[in-house]
């Protein structure tokens, strides 16, 4: 994977960090984390902008995707000859993603961010589970299992664990950090 310079910009009130450029020349940026609606972390949003080289002067967002379905996992692409969606092999980290021509991070950094993002999504779900009232759960149905009050877990996850994870991701993506 070709390595390009790290960049930080600002778009629509948020800091954004360049992840890389796909084979069509589209630049993809990761939004900085944001505490949303007073109860959860918004993070993992991958954006492309109408001015994708300079998001600070873009007029609009061209695409909005989520890390866990765009950067890693089984990514589907449309095969026009077969007229069907084709699933890729599993993509473990950013530098594994066949859609990118270049990225801003080394393989070591790419693996570390993959680990951190997996932790983020897991902890985000756990924090959601722990904050449910009157009792913790997934709220798919009712459950007779009482897990007790897990709000202390929710607080630790949201005030300590997730902020530490997102800070490290941004540290790796920052232009000041050389890979």
Coordinates of C-alpha atoms in Angstrom, one line a residue:
X1 CA 0.0 0.0 0.0
X2 CA 1.4 3.4 -1.0
X3 CA 1.8 5.8 2.0
X4 CA 0.8 9.4 1.7
X5 CA 1.1 12.3 4.1
X6 CA -1.2 12.6 7.1
X7 CA -3.6 15.5 7.1
X8 CA -6.0 17.1 9.5
X9 CA -8.8 19.4 8.3
X10 CA -12.1 20.8 9.5
X11 CA -15.5 20.3 7.9
X12 CA -19.0 21.3 9.0
X13 CA -17.9 22.0 12.6
X14 CA -15.8 18.9 13.1
X15 CA -12.1 18.0 12.8
X16 CA -11.5 15.3 10.2
X17 CA -8.4 13.2 9.6
X18 CA -7.4 11.8 6.2
X19 CA -7.4 8.0 6.0
X20 CA -6.5 7.6 2.4
X21 CA -7.4 7.8 -1.3
X22 CA -9.3 5.2 -3.2
X23 CA -8.4 4.0 -6.7
X24 CA -10.8 6.7 -8.2
X25 CA -9.0 9.5 -6.4
X26 CA -11.7 10.0 -3.7
X27 CA -10.2 11.1 -0.3
X28 CA -11.8 9.6 2.8
X29 CA -11.7 11.3 6.1
X30 CA -12.5 10.1 9.6
X31 CA -14.5 12.5 11.8
X32 CA -13.3 13.2 15.3
X33 CA -15.5 11.7 18.1
X34 CA -18.4 13.6 19.4
X35 CA -20.6 13.1 22.5
X36 CA -24.0 12.9 20.9
X37 CA -27.5 13.4 22.4
X38 CA -26.1 13.4 25.9
X39 CA -25.8 9.6 26.0
X40 CA -23.5 8.0 23.4
X41 CA -20.3 8.5 21.4
X42 CA -20.6 9.3 17.7
X43 CA -17.4 8.0 16.1
X44 CA -16.3 5.9 13.2
X45 CA -17.9 8.1 10.6
X46 CA -16.0 8.0 7.3
X47 CA -16.7 11.0 5.0
X48 CA -15.9 12.1 1.5
X49 CA -16.6 15.7 0.6
X50 CA -17.5 17.6 -2.6
X51 CA -14.1 19.1 -2.3
X52 CA -12.4 16.0 -1.1
X53 CA -8.9 17.3 -1.1
X54 CA -9.9 20.3 1.1
X55 CA -12.9 19.5 3.3
X56 CA -12.8 22.9 5.0
X57 CA -14.1 24.6 1.8
X58 CA -16.4 21.8 0.7
X59 CA -20.1 22.7 0.1
X60 CA -21.5 19.3 1.1
X61 CA -20.7 15.7 2.2
X62 CA -20.4 13.4 -0.9
X63 CA -20.6 10.2 1.1
X64 CA -21.1 9.1 4.7
X65 CA -20.2 5.6 5.8
X66 CA -19.3 3.8 9.0
X67 CA -15.9 2.3 9.7
X68 CA -17.2 -1.1 10.6
X69 CA -18.9 -1.5 7.2
X70 CA -16.7 0.4 4.9
X71 CA -13.1 0.0 6.1
X72 CA -13.2 -3.5 7.6
X73 CA -15.3 -6.6 7.3
X74 CA -16.8 -8.2 4.3
X75 CA -17.2 -5.4 1.8
X76 CA -19.6 -5.9 -1.2
X77 CA -18.9 -4.5 -4.6
X78 CA -21.2 -4.5 -7.6
X79 CA -20.0 -6.6 -10.5
X80 CA -21.6 -5.0 -13.6
X81 CA -20.7 -7.9 -15.9
X82 CA -22.4 -10.4 -13.5
X83 CA -25.1 -7.9 -12.5
X84 CA -24.7 -9.0 -8.9
X85 CA -23.2 -7.9 -5.6
X86 CA -19.9 -9.8 -4.8
X87 CA -18.6 -10.1 -1.3
X88 CA -14.9 -9.5 -0.8
X89 CA -12.6 -11.5 1.4
X90 CA -12.6 -10.3 5.0
X91 CA -10.7 -7.0 5.4
X92 CA -8.9 -6.8 8.7
X93 CA -7.5 -3.3 8.6
X94 CA -7.4 -0.1 6.5
X95 CA -4.3 -1.1 4.6
X96 CA -6.0 -4.4 3.7
X97 CA -8.8 -2.6 1.9
X98 CA -8.5 -3.3 -1.8
X99 CA -10.5 -0.1 -2.6
X100 CA -7.7 2.1 -1.5
X101 CA -4.7 3.1 -3.6
X102 CA -2.9 4.9 -0.7
X103 CA -3.3 5.5 3.0
X104 CA -1.8 7.8 5.6
X105 CA -0.7 5.1 8.0
X106 CA 1.8 2.2 8.2
X107 CA 0.7 -1.4 8.5
X108 CA 1.6 -1.4 12.2
X109 CA -0.6 1.7 12.7
X110 CA -3.3 0.2 10.6
X111 CA -3.5 -2.9 12.8
X112 CA -3.5 -0.8 15.9
X113 CA -6.4 1.3 14.7
X114 CA -8.3 -1.9 13.7
X115 CA -7.9 -3.1 17.2
X116 CA -9.0 0.2 18.7
X117 CA -12.0 0.6 16.5
X118 CA -13.2 -3.0 17.4
X119 CA -12.8 -2.0 21.0
X120 CA -14.8 1.2 20.4
X121 CA -17.7 -0.5 18.8
X122 CA -17.8 -3.2 21.5
X123 CA -17.7 -0.7 24.3
X124 CA -20.3 1.5 22.7
X125 CA -22.7 -1.4 22.6
X126 CA -21.9 -2.3 26.2
X127 CA -22.4 1.3 27.3
X128 CA -25.8 1.2 25.6
X129 CA -26.7 -2.0 27.3
X130 CA -25.6 -0.7 30.7
X131 CA -27.6 2.5 30.6
X132 CA -31.0 1.0 29.8
X133 CA -33.7 1.7 32.4
X134 CA -35.5 0.4 34.3
X135 CA -33.1 -2.6 33.9
X136 CA -30.1 -3.2 31.6
X137 CA -30.8 -5.2 28.4
X138 CA -31.1 -5.2 24.7
X139 CA -34.8 -4.3 24.6
X140 CA -35.6 -6.8 22.0
X141 CA -38.0 -8.5 24.4
X142 CA -38.5 -8.8 28.1
X143 CA -36.0 -10.7 30.2
X144 CA -36.4 -12.2 33.6
X145 CA -32.6 -11.9 34.2
X146 CA -31.8 -9.0 36.5
X147 CA -28.3 -7.7 35.9
X148 CA -28.6 -5.1 38.6
X149 CA -27.6 -1.4 38.3
X150 CA -24.8 -1.2 35.7
X151 CA -24.7 2.6 35.4
X152 CA -21.2 2.6 37.0
X153 CA -20.0 0.5 34.1
X154 CA -21.7 2.9 31.7
X155 CA -19.9 5.9 33.3
X156 CA -16.5 4.2 33.2
X157 CA -16.9 3.2 29.6
X158 CA -18.2 6.6 28.4
X159 CA -15.9 8.8 30.6
X160 CA -12.7 6.8 30.6
X161 CA -12.4 3.9 28.2
X162 CA -13.9 5.3 25.0
X163 CA -12.2 8.7 25.3
X164 CA -8.8 6.9 25.7
X165 CA -9.5 4.8 22.6
X166 CA -10.6 7.7 20.4
X167 CA -7.7 9.9 21.6
X168 CA -5.2 7.2 20.6
X169 CA -6.9 6.8 17.1
X170 CA -6.6 10.5 16.5
X171 CA -3.0 10.6 17.8
X172 CA -2.1 8.0 15.2
X173 CA -3.9 9.8 12.4
X174 CA -2.5 13.3 13.4
X175 CA 0.1 14.8 11.0
X176 CA 2.4 15.4 14.0
X177 CA 2.8 11.6 14.5
X178 CA 5.3 10.0 12.1
X179 CA 4.5 6.3 11.4

